[in-house]
Amino acid sequence: MWIVDAVVAAILCGIGAIVMYNSIKVGAGWGDDGPRSGYFPFYIGLIIVASSLTNLFLALRNPNRAVFVERRQLRLVLAVLIPSVIYVLLIRYAGIYVASALFIGVFMRWQGKFGLVKIALVSLGVSVCLFFMFEIWFKVSLPKGPLEAMLGY
């Protein structure tokens, strides 16, 4: 497990360094009118680098040989990760409302073993509520698919 800790710490340290570098490029100092646009991101990057270096030091100092993840645990993570990736990809082709209804419905059936009536009511109800909230009330256009185009939205 210490190898995974060390790799993640190194990756996050690199991300923090990139944030710091880009913050310096846009101006990380204090201007006449207050902090410049890179001021706060610079210090957030600095905190990420410092905490990552601490984690990297701890991982390298105490290398235990524990297993990072067991098969059963990995299966549970993948049972959520794979459908979530499919959901994100489906948004592009079916729109967010249809993809969300399918995602909620599949999870309710697969993980919760709910009946079809409850699945239909909840998954369609959530998608319809989200549609009204974003498209009608907030006037925020979210990705739409062929169904919304067919309905004129």
mmCIF file of C-alpha atoms in Angstrom:
data_model
loop_
_atom_site.group_PDB
_atom_site.id
_atom_site.type_symbol
_atom_site.label_atom_id
_atom_site.label_comp_id
_atom_site.label_asym_id
_atom_site.label_seq_id
_atom_site.Cartn_x
_atom_site.Cartn_y
_atom_site.Cartn_z
ATOM 1 C CA MET A 1 0.000 0.000 0.000
ATOM 2 C CA TRP A 2 2.913 2.383 0.563
ATOM 3 C CA ILE A 3 3.670 2.381 -3.167
ATOM 4 C CA VAL A 4 0.158 3.598 -3.955
ATOM 5 C CA ASP A 5 0.449 6.262 -1.249
ATOM 6 C CA ALA A 6 3.793 7.404 -2.636
ATOM 7 C CA VAL A 7 2.558 7.521 -6.248
ATOM 8 C CA VAL A 8 -0.588 9.461 -5.353
ATOM 9 C CA ALA A 9 1.440 11.877 -3.218
ATOM 10 C CA ALA A 10 3.894 12.428 -6.073
ATOM 11 C CA ILE A 11 1.073 13.032 -8.588
ATOM 12 C CA LEU A 12 -0.664 15.496 -6.273
ATOM 13 C CA CYS A 13 2.641 17.237 -5.599
ATOM 14 C CA GLY A 14 3.055 17.688 -9.356
ATOM 15 C CA ILE A 15 -0.469 19.059 -9.678
ATOM 16 C CA GLY A 16 0.197 21.504 -6.844
ATOM 17 C CA ALA A 17 3.433 22.612 -8.512
ATOM 18 C CA ILE A 18 1.578 23.204 -11.797
ATOM 19 C CA VAL A 19 -1.018 25.293 -9.957
ATOM 20 C CA MET A 20 1.748 27.343 -8.329
ATOM 21 C CA TYR A 21 3.606 27.834 -11.619
ATOM 22 C CA ASN A 22 0.487 28.976 -13.485
ATOM 23 C CA SER A 23 -0.478 31.241 -10.597
ATOM 24 C CA ILE A 24 2.880 32.968 -10.816
ATOM 25 C CA LYS A 25 2.391 33.407 -14.577
ATOM 26 C CA VAL A 26 -0.935 35.241 -14.079
ATOM 27 C CA GLY A 27 0.290 37.156 -11.044
ATOM 28 C CA ALA A 28 0.400 35.697 -7.571
ATOM 29 C CA GLY A 29 1.288 38.852 -5.737
ATOM 30 C CA TRP A 30 -0.600 41.643 -4.108
ATOM 31 C CA GLY A 31 -1.575 44.561 -6.324
ATOM 32 C CA ASP A 32 -2.657 48.123 -5.534
ATOM 33 C CA ASP A 33 -6.293 47.063 -5.536
ATOM 34 C CA GLY A 34 -5.824 43.812 -3.607
ATOM 35 C CA PRO A 35 -4.790 40.280 -4.441
ATOM 36 C CA ARG A 36 -4.022 39.527 -8.062
ATOM 37 C CA SER A 37 -5.768 36.665 -9.839
ATOM 38 C CA GLY A 38 -3.142 34.060 -8.991
ATOM 39 C CA TYR A 39 -2.743 34.969 -5.311
ATOM 40 C CA PHE A 40 -5.153 32.477 -3.739
ATOM 41 C CA PRO A 41 -4.517 29.639 -6.228
ATOM 42 C CA PHE A 42 -0.786 29.981 -5.516
ATOM 43 C CA TYR A 43 -1.266 29.385 -1.810
ATOM 44 C CA ILE A 44 -3.699 26.540 -2.412
ATOM 45 C CA GLY A 45 -1.057 24.962 -4.678
ATOM 46 C CA LEU A 46 1.526 25.539 -1.962
ATOM 47 C CA ILE A 47 -0.674 23.743 0.582
ATOM 48 C CA ILE A 48 -1.171 20.852 -1.862
ATOM 49 C CA VAL A 49 2.594 20.575 -2.424
ATOM 50 C CA ALA A 50 3.384 20.725 1.296
ATOM 51 C CA SER A 51 0.789 18.140 2.267
ATOM 52 C CA SER A 52 1.773 15.881 -0.632
ATOM 53 C CA LEU A 53 5.442 16.036 0.325
ATOM 54 C CA THR A 54 4.469 15.161 3.900
ATOM 55 C CA ASN A 55 2.457 12.169 2.687
ATOM 56 C CA LEU A 56 5.279 11.113 0.380
ATOM 57 C CA PHE A 57 7.772 11.276 3.266
ATOM 58 C CA LEU A 58 5.469 9.224 5.508
ATOM 59 C CA ALA A 59 4.872 6.635 2.787
ATOM 60 C CA LEU A 60 8.587 6.196 2.087
ATOM 61 C CA ARG A 61 9.546 6.200 5.764
ATOM 62 C CA ASN A 62 7.104 3.480 6.777
ATOM 63 C CA PRO A 63 6.787 0.991 3.911
ATOM 64 C CA ASN A 64 4.301 -1.624 5.025
ATOM 65 C CA ARG A 65 3.302 -4.420 2.717
ATOM 66 C CA ALA A 66 -0.455 -4.237 3.232
ATOM 67 C CA VAL A 67 -2.770 -4.931 0.318
ATOM 68 C CA PHE A 68 -4.170 -1.739 -1.197
ATOM 69 C CA VAL A 69 -7.558 -3.181 -2.146
ATOM 70 C CA GLU A 70 -9.155 -6.610 -1.955
ATOM 71 C CA ARG A 71 -11.188 -8.094 -4.798
ATOM 72 C CA ARG A 72 -14.492 -7.644 -2.997
ATOM 73 C CA GLN A 73 -13.743 -3.980 -2.301
ATOM 74 C CA LEU A 74 -12.621 -3.369 -5.876
ATOM 75 C CA ARG A 75 -15.818 -4.951 -7.185
ATOM 76 C CA LEU A 76 -17.894 -2.554 -5.077
ATOM 77 C CA VAL A 77 -15.953 0.450 -6.367
ATOM 78 C CA LEU A 78 -16.230 -0.710 -9.988
ATOM 79 C CA ALA A 79 -19.972 -1.333 -9.516
ATOM 80 C CA VAL A 80 -20.329 2.434 -9.105
ATOM 81 C CA LEU A 81 -17.445 3.667 -11.274
ATOM 82 C CA ILE A 82 -18.285 1.817 -14.510
ATOM 83 C CA PRO A 83 -21.980 2.855 -14.625
ATOM 84 C CA SER A 84 -20.935 6.422 -13.758
ATOM 85 C CA VAL A 85 -18.525 6.529 -16.695
ATOM 86 C CA ILE A 86 -21.239 5.138 -18.976
ATOM 87 C CA TYR A 87 -23.627 7.801 -17.647
ATOM 88 C CA VAL A 88 -21.186 10.603 -18.453
ATOM 89 C CA LEU A 89 -20.666 9.238 -21.967
ATOM 90 C CA LEU A 90 -24.415 8.787 -22.450
ATOM 91 C CA ILE A 91 -25.058 12.458 -21.610
ATOM 92 C CA ARG A 92 -23.353 13.418 -24.875
ATOM 93 C CA TYR A 93 -25.671 11.314 -27.024
ATOM 94 C CA ALA A 94 -28.945 11.146 -25.092
ATOM 95 C CA GLY A 95 -28.847 14.417 -23.151
ATOM 96 C CA ILE A 96 -28.546 14.874 -19.421
ATOM 97 C CA TYR A 97 -32.213 14.330 -18.599
ATOM 98 C CA VAL A 98 -32.619 11.018 -20.406
ATOM 99 C CA ALA A 99 -29.210 9.808 -19.219
ATOM 100 C CA SER A 100 -30.071 10.764 -15.643
ATOM 101 C CA ALA A 101 -33.401 8.951 -15.764
ATOM 102 C CA LEU A 102 -31.685 5.816 -17.082
ATOM 103 C CA PHE A 103 -28.859 6.081 -14.549
ATOM 104 C CA ILE A 104 -31.218 6.450 -11.608
ATOM 105 C CA GLY A 105 -33.472 3.681 -12.910
ATOM 106 C CA VAL A 106 -30.643 1.227 -13.481
ATOM 107 C CA PHE A 107 -29.184 1.860 -10.039
ATOM 108 C CA MET A 108 -32.551 1.566 -8.340
ATOM 109 C CA ARG A 109 -33.185 -1.802 -10.015
ATOM 110 C CA TRP A 110 -29.659 -3.207 -9.840
ATOM 111 C CA GLN A 111 -28.542 -2.019 -6.411
ATOM 112 C CA GLY A 112 -31.848 -1.404 -4.629
ATOM 113 C CA LYS A 113 -34.037 -4.100 -6.223
ATOM 114 C CA PHE A 114 -36.957 -1.652 -6.394
ATOM 115 C CA GLY A 115 -40.123 -2.376 -8.368
ATOM 116 C CA LEU A 116 -40.685 -0.939 -11.824
ATOM 117 C CA VAL A 117 -43.417 1.492 -10.730
ATOM 118 C CA LYS A 118 -41.174 3.107 -8.093
ATOM 119 C CA ILE A 119 -38.285 3.199 -10.544
ATOM 120 C CA ALA A 120 -40.390 4.926 -13.200
ATOM 121 C CA LEU A 121 -41.828 7.454 -10.744
ATOM 122 C CA VAL A 122 -38.500 8.371 -9.158
ATOM 123 C CA SER A 123 -36.263 8.376 -12.231
ATOM 124 C CA LEU A 124 -38.717 10.274 -14.414
ATOM 125 C CA GLY A 125 -39.757 12.544 -11.547
ATOM 126 C CA VAL A 126 -36.176 13.561 -10.781
ATOM 127 C CA SER A 127 -35.415 14.231 -14.442
ATOM 128 C CA VAL A 128 -38.569 16.276 -14.941
ATOM 129 C CA CYS A 129 -37.872 18.286 -11.767
ATOM 130 C CA LEU A 130 -34.306 18.936 -12.905
ATOM 131 C CA PHE A 131 -35.578 20.017 -16.321
ATOM 132 C CA PHE A 132 -37.998 22.535 -14.821
ATOM 133 C CA MET A 133 -35.443 23.784 -12.308
ATOM 134 C CA PHE A 134 -32.617 24.370 -14.783
ATOM 135 C CA GLU A 135 -34.301 25.021 -18.125
ATOM 136 C CA ILE A 136 -37.431 26.875 -17.040
ATOM 137 C CA TRP A 137 -36.689 28.582 -13.713
ATOM 138 C CA PHE A 138 -32.931 29.210 -13.837
ATOM 139 C CA LYS A 139 -32.761 29.526 -17.652
ATOM 140 C CA VAL A 140 -29.612 27.364 -17.729
ATOM 141 C CA SER A 141 -29.320 25.202 -20.805
ATOM 142 C CA LEU A 142 -27.909 21.755 -20.090
ATOM 143 C CA PRO A 143 -26.873 19.145 -22.693
ATOM 144 C CA LYS A 144 -29.886 17.848 -24.569
ATOM 145 C CA GLY A 145 -30.395 14.858 -26.778
ATOM 146 C CA PRO A 146 -32.807 13.752 -29.476
ATOM 147 C CA LEU A 147 -35.832 13.525 -27.134
ATOM 148 C CA GLU A 148 -35.626 17.169 -26.137
ATOM 149 C CA ALA A 149 -35.079 18.159 -29.777
ATOM 150 C CA MET A 150 -38.167 16.181 -30.735
ATOM 151 C CA LEU A 151 -40.166 18.004 -28.014
ATOM 152 C CA GLY A 152 -38.891 21.379 -29.248
ATOM 153 C CA TYR A 153 -36.350 22.217 -26.517
#
